[in-house]
């Protein structure tokens, strides 16, 4: 039964994502639909995809109804999809994602910020783009400040750039705790995507809680980083039953 389930889910993942990417491309390039309508299509794709692949999502807290910088801990390749099911937003992703079949194309049509981590100029451009998207375009931005996935219960060291930009432009920041019930759903290390997907999609359900925090806005980047880290750590430790730091 598990093998049949994983074949169905992987086939659906590929076919439905291809259809959604094609639909977004046609609507964006040929029909001239605006970014908001394309993001609404992507949100439907995220919701249907998660449901069909057995991902059961519980949402806690208030999903922001205004443009914010969402800062989440990073666990899995599913993390951006989990947030895109709730908000119209530009994820910040590594530039290599642009070369991924289907997902890279669809992301470009719906809105994404690509970051080349080995280039300082790319980071500066990304920080300016984050401010423009939130303040001028009126969309949220999704960022994983750890920069990589982790199985640690407490957040890894954060990248400083996003906090610097948020403080400089007084951007509203909302932390998001992504908590998978089974730690085997963490996609970490060097495990290839298909191997991980094959292993985890055999499960009947993948249970995850997405908890949205309060809105922070500080002119001092150190204070902002401390508040985001403290809130995330408290949520993660409470969910997994670990004592929080004193």
PDB file of C-alpha atoms in Angstrom:
ATOM      1  CA  UNK A   1       0.000   0.000   0.000  1.00  0.00           C
ATOM      2  CA  UNK A   2       2.840   2.376   0.824  1.00  0.00           C
ATOM      3  CA  UNK A   3       4.417   1.961  -2.623  1.00  0.00           C
ATOM      4  CA  UNK A   4       1.089   2.620  -4.363  1.00  0.00           C
ATOM      5  CA  UNK A   5       0.585   5.708  -2.213  1.00  0.00           C
ATOM      6  CA  UNK A   6       4.000   7.161  -2.986  1.00  0.00           C
ATOM      7  CA  UNK A   7       3.599   6.551  -6.737  1.00  0.00           C
ATOM      8  CA  UNK A   8       0.269   8.343  -6.708  1.00  0.00           C
ATOM      9  CA  UNK A   9       1.552  11.276  -4.683  1.00  0.00           C
ATOM     10  CA  UNK A  10       4.735  11.779  -6.677  1.00  0.00           C
ATOM     11  CA  UNK A  11       2.782  11.513  -9.935  1.00  0.00           C
ATOM     12  CA  UNK A  12       0.244  14.028  -8.681  1.00  0.00           C
ATOM     13  CA  UNK A  13       3.010  16.344  -7.458  1.00  0.00           C
ATOM     14  CA  UNK A  14       4.663  16.383 -10.882  1.00  0.00           C
ATOM     15  CA  UNK A  15       1.515  16.523 -13.025  1.00  0.00           C
ATOM     16  CA  UNK A  16      -0.339  19.115 -10.956  1.00  0.00           C
ATOM     17  CA  UNK A  17       2.718  21.329 -10.578  1.00  0.00           C
ATOM     18  CA  UNK A  18       3.317  21.181 -14.347  1.00  0.00           C
ATOM     19  CA  UNK A  19      -0.295  22.148 -15.010  1.00  0.00           C
ATOM     20  CA  UNK A  20      -0.194  24.990 -12.484  1.00  0.00           C
ATOM     21  CA  UNK A  21       3.105  26.330 -13.883  1.00  0.00           C
ATOM     22  CA  UNK A  22       1.697  26.271 -17.421  1.00  0.00           C
ATOM     23  CA  UNK A  23      -1.504  27.976 -16.322  1.00  0.00           C
ATOM     24  CA  UNK A  24       0.403  30.726 -14.510  1.00  0.00           C
ATOM     25  CA  UNK A  25       2.692  31.229 -17.493  1.00  0.00           C
ATOM     26  CA  UNK A  26      -0.241  31.596 -19.916  1.00  0.00           C
ATOM     27  CA  UNK A  27      -2.171  33.929 -17.612  1.00  0.00           C
ATOM     28  CA  UNK A  28       0.890  36.075 -16.918  1.00  0.00           C
ATOM     29  CA  UNK A  29       2.447  36.249 -20.384  1.00  0.00           C
ATOM     30  CA  UNK A  30      -0.505  36.008 -22.739  1.00  0.00           C
ATOM     31  CA  UNK A  31      -3.567  37.145 -20.788  1.00  0.00           C
ATOM     32  CA  UNK A  32      -1.834  39.894 -18.838  1.00  0.00           C
ATOM     33  CA  UNK A  33      -3.136  38.919 -15.411  1.00  0.00           C
ATOM     34  CA  UNK A  34      -1.685  40.897 -12.520  1.00  0.00           C
ATOM     35  CA  UNK A  35       0.613  39.540  -9.851  1.00  0.00           C
ATOM     36  CA  UNK A  36      -2.186  39.250  -7.292  1.00  0.00           C
ATOM     37  CA  UNK A  37      -4.265  36.926  -9.476  1.00  0.00           C
ATOM     38  CA  UNK A  38      -1.244  34.778 -10.240  1.00  0.00           C
ATOM     39  CA  UNK A  39      -0.446  34.510  -6.531  1.00  0.00           C
ATOM     40  CA  UNK A  40      -4.044  33.452  -5.865  1.00  0.00           C
ATOM     41  CA  UNK A  41      -3.526  30.641  -8.390  1.00  0.00           C
ATOM     42  CA  UNK A  42      -0.321  29.645  -6.621  1.00  0.00           C
ATOM     43  CA  UNK A  43      -2.136  29.635  -3.292  1.00  0.00           C
ATOM     44  CA  UNK A  44      -4.756  27.219  -4.682  1.00  0.00           C
ATOM     45  CA  UNK A  45      -1.934  25.050  -6.030  1.00  0.00           C
ATOM     46  CA  UNK A  46      -0.264  24.950  -2.589  1.00  0.00           C
ATOM     47  CA  UNK A  47      -3.482  24.026  -0.799  1.00  0.00           C
ATOM     48  CA  UNK A  48      -4.471  21.285  -3.251  1.00  0.00           C
ATOM     49  CA  UNK A  49      -0.938  19.907  -3.433  1.00  0.00           C
ATOM     50  CA  UNK A  50      -0.563  19.596   0.329  1.00  0.00           C
ATOM     51  CA  UNK A  51      -3.957  17.990   0.742  1.00  0.00           C
ATOM     52  CA  UNK A  52      -3.436  15.478  -2.079  1.00  0.00           C
ATOM     53  CA  UNK A  53      -0.003  14.437  -0.807  1.00  0.00           C
ATOM     54  CA  UNK A  54      -1.239  13.752   2.704  1.00  0.00           C
ATOM     55  CA  UNK A  55       0.165  16.824   4.437  1.00  0.00           C
ATOM     56  CA  UNK A  56      -2.217  17.820   7.215  1.00  0.00           C
ATOM     57  CA  UNK A  57      -1.684  21.403   8.351  1.00  0.00           C
ATOM     58  CA  UNK A  58      -2.843  22.985  11.577  1.00  0.00           C
ATOM     59  CA  UNK A  59      -2.543  26.770  11.762  1.00  0.00           C
ATOM     60  CA  UNK A  60      -2.147  28.633  15.030  1.00  0.00           C
ATOM     61  CA  UNK A  61      -1.986  32.376  15.558  1.00  0.00           C
ATOM     62  CA  UNK A  62      -3.187  35.051  13.182  1.00  0.00           C
ATOM     63  CA  UNK A  63      -2.152  34.901   9.538  1.00  0.00           C
ATOM     64  CA  UNK A  64      -1.096  38.488   8.693  1.00  0.00           C
ATOM     65  CA  UNK A  65      -3.593  40.299   6.470  1.00  0.00           C
ATOM     66  CA  UNK A  66      -1.128  43.044   5.497  1.00  0.00           C
ATOM     67  CA  UNK A  67       2.324  42.997   3.868  1.00  0.00           C
ATOM     68  CA  UNK A  68       5.002  41.713   6.251  1.00  0.00           C
ATOM     69  CA  UNK A  69       8.371  40.014   6.282  1.00  0.00           C
ATOM     70  CA  UNK A  70       7.703  36.428   7.380  1.00  0.00           C
ATOM     71  CA  UNK A  71      10.716  34.859   9.100  1.00  0.00           C
ATOM     72  CA  UNK A  72      10.432  31.113   9.662  1.00  0.00           C
ATOM     73  CA  UNK A  73      12.599  28.288  10.894  1.00  0.00           C
ATOM     74  CA  UNK A  74      13.596  25.906   8.095  1.00  0.00           C
ATOM     75  CA  UNK A  75      12.854  22.169   8.217  1.00  0.00           C
ATOM     76  CA  UNK A  76      11.901  20.858   4.798  1.00  0.00           C
ATOM     77  CA  UNK A  77      11.389  21.514   1.085  1.00  0.00           C
ATOM     78  CA  UNK A  78       7.698  21.817   2.030  1.00  0.00           C
ATOM     79  CA  UNK A  79       8.262  24.925   4.168  1.00  0.00           C
ATOM     80  CA  UNK A  80       7.664  27.577   1.456  1.00  0.00           C
ATOM     81  CA  UNK A  81       4.559  25.717   0.250  1.00  0.00           C
ATOM     82  CA  UNK A  82       3.196  25.609   3.804  1.00  0.00           C
ATOM     83  CA  UNK A  83       3.377  29.407   3.999  1.00  0.00           C
ATOM     84  CA  UNK A  84       2.201  30.044   0.434  1.00  0.00           C
ATOM     85  CA  UNK A  85      -1.029  28.217   1.247  1.00  0.00           C
ATOM     86  CA  UNK A  86      -1.834  31.086   3.646  1.00  0.00           C
ATOM     87  CA  UNK A  87      -0.344  34.263   2.151  1.00  0.00           C
ATOM     88  CA  UNK A  88       0.387  36.014  -1.133  1.00  0.00           C
ATOM     89  CA  UNK A  89       4.129  36.399  -0.870  1.00  0.00           C
ATOM     90  CA  UNK A  90       7.510  36.354  -2.585  1.00  0.00           C
ATOM     91  CA  UNK A  91       9.728  33.617  -1.153  1.00  0.00           C
ATOM     92  CA  UNK A  92      13.467  34.310  -0.974  1.00  0.00           C
ATOM     93  CA  UNK A  93      15.264  31.285  -2.412  1.00  0.00           C
ATOM     94  CA  UNK A  94      18.688  30.252  -3.585  1.00  0.00           C
ATOM     95  CA  UNK A  95      19.319  30.968  -7.264  1.00  0.00           C
ATOM     96  CA  UNK A  96      19.721  27.258  -8.027  1.00  0.00           C
ATOM     97  CA  UNK A  97      15.951  26.841  -7.631  1.00  0.00           C
ATOM     98  CA  UNK A  98      15.466  28.648 -10.938  1.00  0.00           C
ATOM     99  CA  UNK A  99      16.896  25.586 -12.679  1.00  0.00           C
ATOM    100  CA  UNK A 100      14.445  23.167 -11.051  1.00  0.00           C
ATOM    101  CA  UNK A 101      11.973  21.810 -13.619  1.00  0.00           C
ATOM    102  CA  UNK A 102       8.404  23.067 -13.173  1.00  0.00           C
ATOM    103  CA  UNK A 103       8.853  24.657  -9.743  1.00  0.00           C
ATOM    104  CA  UNK A 104      11.447  27.156 -10.948  1.00  0.00           C
ATOM    105  CA  UNK A 105       9.273  28.240 -13.861  1.00  0.00           C
ATOM    106  CA  UNK A 106       6.117  28.533 -11.796  1.00  0.00           C
ATOM    107  CA  UNK A 107       7.913  30.483  -9.074  1.00  0.00           C
ATOM    108  CA  UNK A 108       9.174  33.017 -11.592  1.00  0.00           C
ATOM    109  CA  UNK A 109       5.661  33.684 -12.850  1.00  0.00           C
ATOM    110  CA  UNK A 110       4.061  34.000  -9.412  1.00  0.00           C
ATOM    111  CA  UNK A 111       6.854  35.993  -7.770  1.00  0.00           C
ATOM    112  CA  UNK A 112      10.140  35.015  -6.132  1.00  0.00           C
ATOM    113  CA  UNK A 113      13.418  36.650  -5.073  1.00  0.00           C
ATOM    114  CA  UNK A 114      16.460  34.672  -6.132  1.00  0.00           C
ATOM    115  CA  UNK A 115      19.637  35.004  -4.105  1.00  0.00           C
ATOM    116  CA  UNK A 116      23.151  34.060  -5.219  1.00  0.00           C
ATOM    117  CA  UNK A 117      24.780  33.502  -1.856  1.00  0.00           C
ATOM    118  CA  UNK A 118      28.320  33.739  -3.182  1.00  0.00           C
ATOM    119  CA  UNK A 119      27.789  37.284  -4.472  1.00  0.00           C
ATOM    120  CA  UNK A 120      27.585  40.280  -2.169  1.00  0.00           C
ATOM    121  CA  UNK A 121      25.836  42.332  -4.847  1.00  0.00           C
ATOM    122  CA  UNK A 122      23.085  39.706  -5.067  1.00  0.00           C
ATOM    123  CA  UNK A 123      22.444  39.990  -1.336  1.00  0.00           C
ATOM    124  CA  UNK A 124      22.242  43.790  -1.491  1.00  0.00           C
ATOM    125  CA  UNK A 125      19.828  43.582  -4.409  1.00  0.00           C
ATOM    126  CA  UNK A 126      17.673  41.041  -2.557  1.00  0.00           C
ATOM    127  CA  UNK A 127      17.431  43.259   0.531  1.00  0.00           C
ATOM    128  CA  UNK A 128      16.302  46.220  -1.549  1.00  0.00           C
ATOM    129  CA  UNK A 129      13.816  44.013  -3.371  1.00  0.00           C
ATOM    130  CA  UNK A 130      12.348  42.860  -0.035  1.00  0.00           C
ATOM    131  CA  UNK A 131      11.702  46.460   1.018  1.00  0.00           C
ATOM    132  CA  UNK A 132      10.209  47.404  -2.366  1.00  0.00           C
ATOM    133  CA  UNK A 133       7.861  44.412  -2.426  1.00  0.00           C
ATOM    134  CA  UNK A 134       6.510  45.072   1.064  1.00  0.00           C
ATOM    135  CA  UNK A 135       6.378  48.869   0.961  1.00  0.00           C
ATOM    136  CA  UNK A 136       5.519  49.523  -2.699  1.00  0.00           C
ATOM    137  CA  UNK A 137       3.984  46.401  -4.227  1.00  0.00           C
ATOM    138  CA  UNK A 138       1.991  45.487  -1.127  1.00  0.00           C
ATOM    139  CA  UNK A 139       2.947  41.800  -0.895  1.00  0.00           C
ATOM    140  CA  UNK A 140       4.615  39.857   1.871  1.00  0.00           C
ATOM    141  CA  UNK A 141       8.052  38.235   1.668  1.00  0.00           C
ATOM    142  CA  UNK A 142       9.003  34.798   3.031  1.00  0.00           C
ATOM    143  CA  UNK A 143      12.515  34.388   4.397  1.00  0.00           C
ATOM    144  CA  UNK A 144      14.320  31.592   6.246  1.00  0.00           C
ATOM    145  CA  UNK A 145      17.006  33.456   8.208  1.00  0.00           C
ATOM    146  CA  UNK A 146      18.888  30.274   9.152  1.00  0.00           C
ATOM    147  CA  UNK A 147      19.826  29.921   5.492  1.00  0.00           C
ATOM    148  CA  UNK A 148      19.528  26.117   5.516  1.00  0.00           C
ATOM    149  CA  UNK A 149      17.371  23.342   6.902  1.00  0.00           C
ATOM    150  CA  UNK A 150      18.072  22.049  10.391  1.00  0.00           C
ATOM    151  CA  UNK A 151      16.935  19.333  12.770  1.00  0.00           C
ATOM    152  CA  UNK A 152      17.963  21.358  15.827  1.00  0.00           C
ATOM    153  CA  UNK A 153      15.217  22.262  18.249  1.00  0.00           C
ATOM    154  CA  UNK A 154      16.580  25.768  18.599  1.00  0.00           C
ATOM    155  CA  UNK A 155      17.177  28.029  15.577  1.00  0.00           C
ATOM    156  CA  UNK A 156      20.618  28.112  13.999  1.00  0.00           C
ATOM    157  CA  UNK A 157      22.608  31.332  13.766  1.00  0.00           C
ATOM    158  CA  UNK A 158      20.611  33.839  11.713  1.00  0.00           C
ATOM    159  CA  UNK A 159      21.874  35.654   8.642  1.00  0.00           C
ATOM    160  CA  UNK A 160      22.119  39.333   9.567  1.00  0.00           C
ATOM    161  CA  UNK A 161      21.153  41.030   6.293  1.00  0.00           C
ATOM    162  CA  UNK A 162      17.390  40.676   6.527  1.00  0.00           C
ATOM    163  CA  UNK A 163      17.288  42.062  10.067  1.00  0.00           C
ATOM    164  CA  UNK A 164      19.418  44.984   8.942  1.00  0.00           C
ATOM    165  CA  UNK A 165      16.998  45.721   6.103  1.00  0.00           C
ATOM    166  CA  UNK A 166      13.939  45.316   8.313  1.00  0.00           C
ATOM    167  CA  UNK A 167      15.351  47.742  10.877  1.00  0.00           C
ATOM    168  CA  UNK A 168      16.476  50.250   8.254  1.00  0.00           C
ATOM    169  CA  UNK A 169      13.114  50.432   6.489  1.00  0.00           C
ATOM    170  CA  UNK A 170      11.005  49.707   9.586  1.00  0.00           C
ATOM    171  CA  UNK A 171       9.457  46.651   7.984  1.00  0.00           C
ATOM    172  CA  UNK A 172       6.876  44.703  10.003  1.00  0.00           C
ATOM    173  CA  UNK A 173       8.296  41.272  10.833  1.00  0.00           C
ATOM    174  CA  UNK A 174       6.213  38.228  11.766  1.00  0.00           C
ATOM    175  CA  UNK A 175       8.033  35.079  12.974  1.00  0.00           C
ATOM    176  CA  UNK A 176       6.581  31.714  11.967  1.00  0.00           C
ATOM    177  CA  UNK A 177       7.309  28.420  13.718  1.00  0.00           C
ATOM    178  CA  UNK A 178       7.062  25.363  11.440  1.00  0.00           C
ATOM    179  CA  UNK A 179       6.689  22.246  13.574  1.00  0.00           C
ATOM    180  CA  UNK A 180       6.534  18.773  12.004  1.00  0.00           C
ATOM    181  CA  UNK A 181       5.131  16.167  14.366  1.00  0.00           C
ATOM    182  CA  UNK A 182       7.590  13.509  13.130  1.00  0.00           C
ATOM    183  CA  UNK A 183      11.246  14.509  13.082  1.00  0.00           C
ATOM    184  CA  UNK A 184      11.813  12.115  10.180  1.00  0.00           C
ATOM    185  CA  UNK A 185      10.032  14.682   8.000  1.00  0.00           C
ATOM    186  CA  UNK A 186      12.985  17.058   8.416  1.00  0.00           C
ATOM    187  CA  UNK A 187      14.901  17.252   5.129  1.00  0.00           C
ATOM    188  CA  UNK A 188      18.475  17.815   6.260  1.00  0.00           C
ATOM    189  CA  UNK A 189      21.970  16.782   5.307  1.00  0.00           C
ATOM    190  CA  UNK A 190      22.775  15.432   1.859  1.00  0.00           C
ATOM    191  CA  UNK A 191      19.709  13.279   1.313  1.00  0.00           C
ATOM    192  CA  UNK A 192      18.440  13.767  -2.282  1.00  0.00           C
ATOM    193  CA  UNK A 193      14.955  15.198  -2.716  1.00  0.00           C
ATOM    194  CA  UNK A 194      13.494  12.164  -4.487  1.00  0.00           C
ATOM    195  CA  UNK A 195      14.841   9.731  -1.888  1.00  0.00           C
ATOM    196  CA  UNK A 196      13.376  11.780   0.934  1.00  0.00           C
ATOM    197  CA  UNK A 197      10.044  12.207  -0.871  1.00  0.00           C
ATOM    198  CA  UNK A 198       9.868   8.486  -1.623  1.00  0.00           C
ATOM    199  CA  UNK A 199      10.484   7.643   2.009  1.00  0.00           C
ATOM    200  CA  UNK A 200       8.067  10.145   3.550  1.00  0.00           C
ATOM    201  CA  UNK A 201       5.238  10.061   0.994  1.00  0.00           C
ATOM    202  CA  UNK A 202       4.661   6.427   1.917  1.00  0.00           C
ATOM    203  CA  UNK A 203       3.199   7.614   5.207  1.00  0.00           C
ATOM    204  CA  UNK A 204      -0.550   8.012   5.410  1.00  0.00           C
ATOM    205  CA  UNK A 205      -0.174  11.544   6.778  1.00  0.00           C
ATOM    206  CA  UNK A 206       2.482  14.157   7.354  1.00  0.00           C
ATOM    207  CA  UNK A 207       1.351  16.312  10.255  1.00  0.00           C
ATOM    208  CA  UNK A 208       2.655  19.856  10.693  1.00  0.00           C
ATOM    209  CA  UNK A 209       1.710  22.873  12.769  1.00  0.00           C
ATOM    210  CA  UNK A 210       2.326  26.355  11.357  1.00  0.00           C
ATOM    211  CA  UNK A 211       2.235  28.966  14.103  1.00  0.00           C
ATOM    212  CA  UNK A 212       2.178  32.678  13.249  1.00  0.00           C
ATOM    213  CA  UNK A 213       3.600  35.024  15.842  1.00  0.00           C
ATOM    214  CA  UNK A 214       3.132  38.675  16.742  1.00  0.00           C
ATOM    215  CA  UNK A 215       4.284  41.571  14.589  1.00  0.00           C
ATOM    216  CA  UNK A 216       7.655  43.072  15.522  1.00  0.00           C
ATOM    217  CA  UNK A 217       8.979  46.391  14.290  1.00  0.00           C
ATOM    218  CA  UNK A 218      12.235  47.818  15.665  1.00  0.00           C
ATOM    219  CA  UNK A 219      14.795  50.327  14.455  1.00  0.00           C
ATOM    220  CA  UNK A 220      17.615  48.329  16.086  1.00  0.00           C
ATOM    221  CA  UNK A 221      18.477  45.162  14.183  1.00  0.00           C
ATOM    222  CA  UNK A 222      19.956  43.473  17.277  1.00  0.00           C
ATOM    223  CA  UNK A 223      16.705  43.922  19.211  1.00  0.00           C
ATOM    224  CA  UNK A 224      14.656  42.696  16.263  1.00  0.00           C
ATOM    225  CA  UNK A 225      16.798  39.596  15.845  1.00  0.00           C
ATOM    226  CA  UNK A 226      16.632  38.853  19.566  1.00  0.00           C
ATOM    227  CA  UNK A 227      12.836  39.130  19.625  1.00  0.00           C
ATOM    228  CA  UNK A 228      12.376  36.885  16.588  1.00  0.00           C
ATOM    229  CA  UNK A 229      14.824  34.281  17.908  1.00  0.00           C
ATOM    230  CA  UNK A 230      13.283  34.296  21.376  1.00  0.00           C
ATOM    231  CA  UNK A 231       9.758  33.809  20.050  1.00  0.00           C
ATOM    232  CA  UNK A 232      10.762  31.029  17.645  1.00  0.00           C
ATOM    233  CA  UNK A 233      12.784  29.203  20.274  1.00  0.00           C
ATOM    234  CA  UNK A 234       9.927  29.366  22.775  1.00  0.00           C
ATOM    235  CA  UNK A 235       7.454  27.949  20.246  1.00  0.00           C
ATOM    236  CA  UNK A 236       9.740  25.164  19.042  1.00  0.00           C
ATOM    237  CA  UNK A 237      10.768  24.072  22.528  1.00  0.00           C
ATOM    238  CA  UNK A 238       7.151  24.070  23.694  1.00  0.00           C
ATOM    239  CA  UNK A 239       6.015  21.994  20.713  1.00  0.00           C
ATOM    240  CA  UNK A 240       8.752  19.368  21.033  1.00  0.00           C
ATOM    241  CA  UNK A 241       8.830  19.367  24.812  1.00  0.00           C
ATOM    242  CA  UNK A 242      12.326  20.775  25.259  1.00  0.00           C
ATOM    243  CA  UNK A 243      13.241  23.262  27.988  1.00  0.00           C
ATOM    244  CA  UNK A 244      13.776  26.742  26.603  1.00  0.00           C
ATOM    245  CA  UNK A 245      16.988  28.644  27.222  1.00  0.00           C
ATOM    246  CA  UNK A 246      17.092  30.611  30.485  1.00  0.00           C
TER     247      UNK A 246
END
